[in-house]
JSON list of C-alpha atoms in Angstrom, two decimals:
[
{"chain": "A", "resi": 1119, "resn": "UNK", "atom": "CA", "xyz": [9.51, -17.62, -16.01]},
{"chain": "A", "resi": 1120, "resn": "UNK", "atom": "CA", "xyz": [10.79, -19.97, -13.38]},
{"chain": "A", "resi": 1121, "resn": "UNK", "atom": "CA", "xyz": [13.12, -19.07, -10.55]},
{"chain": "A", "resi": 1122, "resn": "UNK", "atom": "CA", "xyz": [14.82, -21.21, -7.91]},
{"chain": "A", "resi": 1123, "resn": "UNK", "atom": "CA", "xyz": [15.27, -19.13, -4.79]},
{"chain": "A", "resi": 1124, "resn": "UNK", "atom": "CA", "xyz": [15.38, -20.02, -1.12]},
{"chain": "A", "resi": 1125, "resn": "UNK", "atom": "CA", "xyz": [13.86, -17.26, 0.93]},
{"chain": "A", "resi": 1126, "resn": "UNK", "atom": "CA", "xyz": [13.40, -16.88, 4.64]},
{"chain": "A", "resi": 1127, "resn": "UNK", "atom": "CA", "xyz": [10.18, -16.52, 6.54]},
{"chain": "A", "resi": 1128, "resn": "UNK", "atom": "CA", "xyz": [8.39, -13.29, 5.53]},
{"chain": "A", "resi": 1129, "resn": "UNK", "atom": "CA", "xyz": [8.82, -13.71, 1.85]},
{"chain": "A", "resi": 1130, "resn": "UNK", "atom": "CA", "xyz": [6.51, -16.57, 0.91]},
{"chain": "A", "resi": 1131, "resn": "UNK", "atom": "CA", "xyz": [3.69, -15.42, 3.13]},
{"chain": "A", "resi": 1132, "resn": "UNK", "atom": "CA", "xyz": [3.77, -12.04, 1.45]},
{"chain": "A", "resi": 1133, "resn": "UNK", "atom": "CA", "xyz": [4.27, -13.54, -1.99]},
{"chain": "A", "resi": 1134, "resn": "UNK", "atom": "CA", "xyz": [1.30, -15.84, -1.71]},
{"chain": "A", "resi": 1135, "resn": "UNK", "atom": "CA", "xyz": [-0.85, -13.20, -0.07]},
{"chain": "A", "resi": 1136, "resn": "UNK", "atom": "CA", "xyz": [-0.05, -10.65, -2.72]},
{"chain": "A", "resi": 1137, "resn": "UNK", "atom": "CA", "xyz": [0.48, -12.76, -5.75]},
{"chain": "A", "resi": 1138, "resn": "UNK", "atom": "CA", "xyz": [2.99, -10.25, -6.96]},
{"chain": "A", "resi": 1139, "resn": "UNK", "atom": "CA", "xyz": [6.48, -10.67, -8.28]},
{"chain": "A", "resi": 1140, "resn": "UNK", "atom": "CA", "xyz": [9.26, -8.26, -9.58]},
{"chain": "A", "resi": 1141, "resn": "UNK", "atom": "CA", "xyz": [13.07, -7.38, -9.95]},
{"chain": "A", "resi": 1142, "resn": "UNK", "atom": "CA", "xyz": [15.13, -5.22, -7.58]},
{"chain": "A", "resi": 1143, "resn": "UNK", "atom": "CA", "xyz": [17.36, -3.81, -10.30]},
{"chain": "A", "resi": 1144, "resn": "UNK", "atom": "CA", "xyz": [17.24, 0.01, -10.28]},
{"chain": "A", "resi": 1145, "resn": "UNK", "atom": "CA", "xyz": [17.44, 0.26, -14.07]},
{"chain": "A", "resi": 1146, "resn": "UNK", "atom": "CA", "xyz": [14.87, 1.80, -16.36]},
{"chain": "A", "resi": 1147, "resn": "UNK", "atom": "CA", "xyz": [12.42, -0.85, -17.59]},
{"chain": "A", "resi": 1148, "resn": "UNK", "atom": "CA", "xyz": [12.16, -2.17, -21.10]},
{"chain": "A", "resi": 1149, "resn": "UNK", "atom": "CA", "xyz": [10.83, -0.20, -24.06]},
{"chain": "A", "resi": 1150, "resn": "UNK", "atom": "CA", "xyz": [7.31, 0.97, -23.26]},
{"chain": "A", "resi": 1151, "resn": "UNK", "atom": "CA", "xyz": [6.12, 0.06, -26.77]},
{"chain": "A", "resi": 1152, "resn": "UNK", "atom": "CA", "xyz": [5.85, -3.56, -25.58]},
{"chain": "A", "resi": 1153, "resn": "UNK", "atom": "CA", "xyz": [3.46, -3.63, -22.59]},
{"chain": "A", "resi": 1154, "resn": "UNK", "atom": "CA", "xyz": [3.94, -7.40, -22.10]},
{"chain": "A", "resi": 1155, "resn": "UNK", "atom": "CA", "xyz": [7.72, -7.09, -21.76]},
{"chain": "A", "resi": 1156, "resn": "UNK", "atom": "CA", "xyz": [7.43, -3.99, -19.58]},
{"chain": "A", "resi": 1157, "resn": "UNK", "atom": "CA", "xyz": [4.90, -5.65, -17.26]},
{"chain": "A", "resi": 1158, "resn": "UNK", "atom": "CA", "xyz": [6.99, -8.82, -17.01]},
{"chain": "A", "resi": 1159, "resn": "UNK", "atom": "CA", "xyz": [10.07, -6.80, -16.09]},
{"chain": "A", "resi": 1160, "resn": "UNK", "atom": "CA", "xyz": [8.23, -4.75, -13.46]},
{"chain": "A", "resi": 1161, "resn": "UNK", "atom": "CA", "xyz": [6.58, -7.84, -11.95]},
{"chain": "A", "resi": 1162, "resn": "UNK", "atom": "CA", "xyz": [10.00, -9.50, -11.76]},
{"chain": "A", "resi": 1163, "resn": "UNK", "atom": "CA", "xyz": [11.47, -6.43, -10.08]},
{"chain": "A", "resi": 1164, "resn": "UNK", "atom": "CA", "xyz": [8.76, -6.61, -7.44]},
{"chain": "A", "resi": 1165, "resn": "UNK", "atom": "CA", "xyz": [9.30, -10.34, -6.85]},
{"chain": "A", "resi": 1166, "resn": "UNK", "atom": "CA", "xyz": [13.03, -10.05, -6.32]},
{"chain": "A", "resi": 1167, "resn": "UNK", "atom": "CA", "xyz": [12.57, -7.17, -3.88]},
{"chain": "A", "resi": 1168, "resn": "UNK", "atom": "CA", "xyz": [10.07, -9.23, -1.89]},
{"chain": "A", "resi": 1169, "resn": "UNK", "atom": "CA", "xyz": [12.14, -12.43, -2.03]},
{"chain": "A", "resi": 1170, "resn": "UNK", "atom": "CA", "xyz": [15.31, -10.65, -0.95]},
{"chain": "A", "resi": 1171, "resn": "UNK", "atom": "CA", "xyz": [13.41, -8.65, 1.69]},
{"chain": "A", "resi": 1172, "resn": "UNK", "atom": "CA", "xyz": [14.94, -5.59, 0.10]},
{"chain": "A", "resi": 1173, "resn": "UNK", "atom": "CA", "xyz": [12.88, -2.90, 1.78]},
{"chain": "A", "resi": 1174, "resn": "UNK", "atom": "CA", "xyz": [14.71, -0.11, -0.03]},
{"chain": "A", "resi": 1175, "resn": "UNK", "atom": "CA", "xyz": [14.03, -1.60, -3.47]},
{"chain": "A", "resi": 1176, "resn": "UNK", "atom": "CA", "xyz": [10.44, -2.42, -2.56]},
{"chain": "A", "resi": 1177, "resn": "UNK", "atom": "CA", "xyz": [9.91, 1.01, -1.02]},
{"chain": "A", "resi": 1178, "resn": "UNK", "atom": "CA", "xyz": [11.22, 2.60, -4.22]},
{"chain": "A", "resi": 1179, "resn": "UNK", "atom": "CA", "xyz": [8.86, 0.51, -6.35]},
{"chain": "A", "resi": 1180, "resn": "UNK", "atom": "CA", "xyz": [5.66, 1.00, -4.34]},
{"chain": "A", "resi": 1181, "resn": "UNK", "atom": "CA", "xyz": [3.56, 4.10, -4.95]},
{"chain": "A", "resi": 1182, "resn": "UNK", "atom": "CA", "xyz": [2.62, 6.18, -1.91]},
{"chain": "A", "resi": 1183, "resn": "UNK", "atom": "CA", "xyz": [-0.98, 5.24, -2.78]},
{"chain": "A", "resi": 1184, "resn": "UNK", "atom": "CA", "xyz": [-0.19, 1.49, -2.97]},
{"chain": "A", "resi": 1185, "resn": "UNK", "atom": "CA", "xyz": [-2.91, -0.92, -1.86]},
{"chain": "A", "resi": 1186, "resn": "UNK", "atom": "CA", "xyz": [-3.00, -4.71, -1.85]},
{"chain": "A", "resi": 1187, "resn": "UNK", "atom": "CA", "xyz": [-6.26, -6.61, -1.61]},
{"chain": "A", "resi": 1188, "resn": "UNK", "atom": "CA", "xyz": [-6.78, -10.37, -1.35]},
{"chain": "A", "resi": 1189, "resn": "UNK", "atom": "CA", "xyz": [-9.84, -12.38, -2.39]},
{"chain": "A", "resi": 1190, "resn": "UNK", "atom": "CA", "xyz": [-10.92, -12.64, 1.27]},
{"chain": "A", "resi": 1191, "resn": "UNK", "atom": "CA", "xyz": [-10.95, -8.83, 1.60]},
{"chain": "A", "resi": 1192, "resn": "UNK", "atom": "CA", "xyz": [-7.80, -8.53, 3.71]},
{"chain": "A", "resi": 1193, "resn": "UNK", "atom": "CA", "xyz": [-4.87, -6.47, 2.55]},
{"chain": "A", "resi": 1194, "resn": "UNK", "atom": "CA", "xyz": [-2.27, -3.79, 3.16]},
{"chain": "A", "resi": 1195, "resn": "UNK", "atom": "CA", "xyz": [-1.45, -0.22, 2.37]},
{"chain": "A", "resi": 1196, "resn": "UNK", "atom": "CA", "xyz": [2.16, 0.74, 1.52]},
{"chain": "A", "resi": 1197, "resn": "UNK", "atom": "CA", "xyz": [3.30, 1.20, 5.11]},
{"chain": "A", "resi": 1198, "resn": "UNK", "atom": "CA", "xyz": [1.58, -1.99, 6.32]},
{"chain": "A", "resi": 1199, "resn": "UNK", "atom": "CA", "xyz": [3.03, -4.07, 3.51]},
{"chain": "A", "resi": 1200, "resn": "UNK", "atom": "CA", "xyz": [6.59, -2.89, 4.18]},
{"chain": "A", "resi": 1201, "resn": "UNK", "atom": "CA", "xyz": [6.10, -3.58, 7.91]},
{"chain": "A", "resi": 1202, "resn": "UNK", "atom": "CA", "xyz": [4.76, -7.09, 7.22]},
{"chain": "A", "resi": 1203, "resn": "UNK", "atom": "CA", "xyz": [7.74, -7.84, 5.01]},
{"chain": "A", "resi": 1204, "resn": "UNK", "atom": "CA", "xyz": [10.07, -6.78, 7.82]},
{"chain": "A", "resi": 1205, "resn": "UNK", "atom": "CA", "xyz": [8.27, -9.02, 10.35]},
{"chain": "A", "resi": 1206, "resn": "UNK", "atom": "CA", "xyz": [8.61, -12.24, 8.36]},
{"chain": "A", "resi": 1207, "resn": "UNK", "atom": "CA", "xyz": [6.57, -15.44, 8.16]},
{"chain": "A", "resi": 1208, "resn": "UNK", "atom": "CA", "xyz": [6.95, -19.17, 8.79]},
{"chain": "A", "resi": 1209, "resn": "UNK", "atom": "CA", "xyz": [7.46, -20.13, 5.14]},
{"chain": "A", "resi": 1210, "resn": "UNK", "atom": "CA", "xyz": [10.48, -20.58, 2.89]},
{"chain": "A", "resi": 1211, "resn": "UNK", "atom": "CA", "xyz": [10.15, -20.13, -0.85]},
{"chain": "A", "resi": 1212, "resn": "UNK", "atom": "CA", "xyz": [11.69, -22.92, -2.91]},
{"chain": "A", "resi": 1213, "resn": "UNK", "atom": "CA", "xyz": [10.55, -22.00, -6.40]},
{"chain": "A", "resi": 1214, "resn": "UNK", "atom": "CA", "xyz": [7.90, -20.00, -8.22]},
{"chain": "A", "resi": 1215, "resn": "UNK", "atom": "CA", "xyz": [6.58, -19.63, -11.73]},
{"chain": "A", "resi": 1216, "resn": "UNK", "atom": "CA", "xyz": [4.83, -16.69, -13.36]},
{"chain": "A", "resi": 1217, "resn": "UNK", "atom": "CA", "xyz": [2.92, -17.38, -16.56]},
{"chain": "A", "resi": 1218, "resn": "UNK", "atom": "CA", "xyz": [0.11, -15.96, -18.67]},
{"chain": "A", "resi": 1219, "resn": "UNK", "atom": "CA", "xyz": [1.21, -12.32, -18.34]},
{"chain": "A", "resi": 1220, "resn": "UNK", "atom": "CA", "xyz": [-1.37, -10.11, -20.05]},
{"chain": "A", "resi": 1221, "resn": "UNK", "atom": "CA", "xyz": [-0.76, -6.36, -20.14]},
{"chain": "A", "resi": 1222, "resn": "UNK", "atom": "CA", "xyz": [-2.41, -3.18, -21.37]},
{"chain": "A", "resi": 1223, "resn": "UNK", "atom": "CA", "xyz": [-0.89, 0.29, -21.35]},
{"chain": "A", "resi": 1224, "resn": "UNK", "atom": "CA", "xyz": [-2.57, 3.67, -21.62]},
{"chain": "A", "resi": 1225, "resn": "UNK", "atom": "CA", "xyz": [0.06, 6.40, -21.40]},
{"chain": "A", "resi": 1226, "resn": "UNK", "atom": "CA", "xyz": [1.43, 6.40, -17.86]},
{"chain": "A", "resi": 1227, "resn": "UNK", "atom": "CA", "xyz": [-0.80, 3.54, -16.67]},
{"chain": "A", "resi": 1228, "resn": "UNK", "atom": "CA", "xyz": [0.12, -0.14, -17.08]},
{"chain": "A", "resi": 1229, "resn": "UNK", "atom": "CA", "xyz": [-2.32, -2.85, -16.00]},
{"chain": "A", "resi": 1230, "resn": "UNK", "atom": "CA", "xyz": [-1.27, -6.50, -16.01]},
{"chain": "A", "resi": 1231, "resn": "UNK", "atom": "CA", "xyz": [-2.57, -9.86, -14.90]},
{"chain": "A", "resi": 1232, "resn": "UNK", "atom": "CA", "xyz": [-0.53, -13.02, -14.42]},
{"chain": "A", "resi": 1233, "resn": "UNK", "atom": "CA", "xyz": [-0.75, -16.54, -13.05]},
{"chain": "A", "resi": 1234, "resn": "UNK", "atom": "CA", "xyz": [1.45, -17.43, -10.07]},
{"chain": "A", "resi": 1235, "resn": "UNK", "atom": "CA", "xyz": [2.36, -20.87, -8.75]},
{"chain": "A", "resi": 1236, "resn": "UNK", "atom": "CA", "xyz": [4.81, -21.31, -5.88]},
{"chain": "A", "resi": 1237, "resn": "UNK", "atom": "CA", "xyz": [6.56, -24.16, -4.11]},
{"chain": "A", "resi": 1238, "resn": "UNK", "atom": "CA", "xyz": [7.19, -23.48, -0.43]},
{"chain": "A", "resi": 1239, "resn": "UNK", "atom": "CA", "xyz": [8.41, -25.23, 2.68]},
{"chain": "A", "resi": 1240, "resn": "UNK", "atom": "CA", "xyz": [6.04, -25.01, 5.61]},
{"chain": "A", "resi": 1241, "resn": "UNK", "atom": "CA", "xyz": [7.52, -26.50, 8.76]},
{"chain": "A", "resi": 1242, "resn": "UNK", "atom": "CA", "xyz": [10.13, -28.18, 6.58]},
{"chain": "A", "resi": 1243, "resn": "UNK", "atom": "CA", "xyz": [7.48, -29.94, 4.46]},
{"chain": "A", "resi": 1244, "resn": "UNK", "atom": "CA", "xyz": [7.11, -29.10, 0.75]},
{"chain": "A", "resi": 1245, "resn": "UNK", "atom": "CA", "xyz": [3.83, -27.48, -0.29]},
{"chain": "A", "resi": 1246, "resn": "UNK", "atom": "CA", "xyz": [2.79, -26.39, -3.78]},
{"chain": "A", "resi": 1247, "resn": "UNK", "atom": "CA", "xyz": [0.27, -23.58, -4.03]},
{"chain": "A", "resi": 1248, "resn": "UNK", "atom": "CA", "xyz": [-2.68, -23.73, -6.37]},
{"chain": "A", "resi": 1249, "resn": "UNK", "atom": "CA", "xyz": [-2.09, -21.47, -9.36]},
{"chain": "A", "resi": 1250, "resn": "UNK", "atom": "CA", "xyz": [-3.66, -18.06, -8.64]},
{"chain": "A", "resi": 1251, "resn": "UNK", "atom": "CA", "xyz": [-4.14, -14.93, -10.70]},
{"chain": "A", "resi": 1252, "resn": "UNK", "atom": "CA", "xyz": [-3.05, -11.44, -9.70]},
{"chain": "A", "resi": 1253, "resn": "UNK", "atom": "CA", "xyz": [-4.00, -8.10, -11.20]},
{"chain": "A", "resi": 1254, "resn": "UNK", "atom": "CA", "xyz": [-1.51, -5.25, -10.77]},
{"chain": "A", "resi": 1255, "resn": "UNK", "atom": "CA", "xyz": [-1.48, -1.58, -11.74]},
{"chain": "A", "resi": 1256, "resn": "UNK", "atom": "CA", "xyz": [1.68, 0.43, -12.33]},
{"chain": "A", "resi": 1257, "resn": "UNK", "atom": "CA", "xyz": [1.72, 4.21, -12.75]},
{"chain": "A", "resi": 1258, "resn": "UNK", "atom": "CA", "xyz": [4.60, 6.19, -14.24]},
{"chain": "A", "resi": 1259, "resn": "UNK", "atom": "CA", "xyz": [5.56, 9.10, -11.97]},
{"chain": "A", "resi": 1260, "resn": "UNK", "atom": "CA", "xyz": [8.34, 11.45, -13.07]},
{"chain": "A", "resi": 1261, "resn": "UNK", "atom": "CA", "xyz": [9.58, 8.80, -15.53]},
{"chain": "A", "resi": 1262, "resn": "UNK", "atom": "CA", "xyz": [9.65, 5.96, -12.95]},
{"chain": "A", "resi": 1263, "resn": "UNK", "atom": "CA", "xyz": [7.14, 3.10, -12.82]},
{"chain": "A", "resi": 1264, "resn": "UNK", "atom": "CA", "xyz": [5.49, 2.66, -9.40]},
{"chain": "A", "resi": 1265, "resn": "UNK", "atom": "CA", "xyz": [3.27, -0.20, -8.26]},
{"chain": "A", "resi": 1266, "resn": "UNK", "atom": "CA", "xyz": [-0.07, 1.34, -7.27]},
{"chain": "A", "resi": 1267, "resn": "UNK", "atom": "CA", "xyz": [-2.26, -1.70, -6.66]},
{"chain": "A", "resi": 1268, "resn": "UNK", "atom": "CA", "xyz": [-2.26, -5.47, -6.41]},
{"chain": "A", "resi": 1269, "resn": "UNK", "atom": "CA", "xyz": [-5.31, -7.74, -6.29]},
{"chain": "A", "resi": 1270, "resn": "UNK", "atom": "CA", "xyz": [-4.63, -11.40, -5.51]},
{"chain": "A", "resi": 1271, "resn": "UNK", "atom": "CA", "xyz": [-7.30, -13.94, -6.48]},
{"chain": "A", "resi": 1272, "resn": "UNK", "atom": "CA", "xyz": [-6.42, -17.11, -4.59]},
{"chain": "A", "resi": 1273, "resn": "UNK", "atom": "CA", "xyz": [-8.48, -20.22, -5.23]}
]
């Protein structure tokens, strides 16, 4: 998938630090018999919420137990991540691409990995990130999929 989207400050910093992407549409995700399609839809939902700085959509998607961890050991819990999104960053997202989505489902647990590459503006200068993998876990709670964890493996 490839999206063209200009986003203000907080978005790209959080995107690159999390490696996660998803859609802010409050609809029920795709048929659960196709874990790849379901994971892709949920990742997209997350990305759009982050890109649009839609705290309500993101808050609805994140599990109360949500944790994000980066390769360097830093990270956020749910409250910290929402606060960081509200604060912003010095980057603007120009474009991003998610590829190589691999997903496995076991009942109410969906685990997926994907490759993320992003084009950003830093101080008005274009920068392309190195492709990096993320590993995410979604858990179905009362019929709704919630993002429980995100591990971002930057290079």
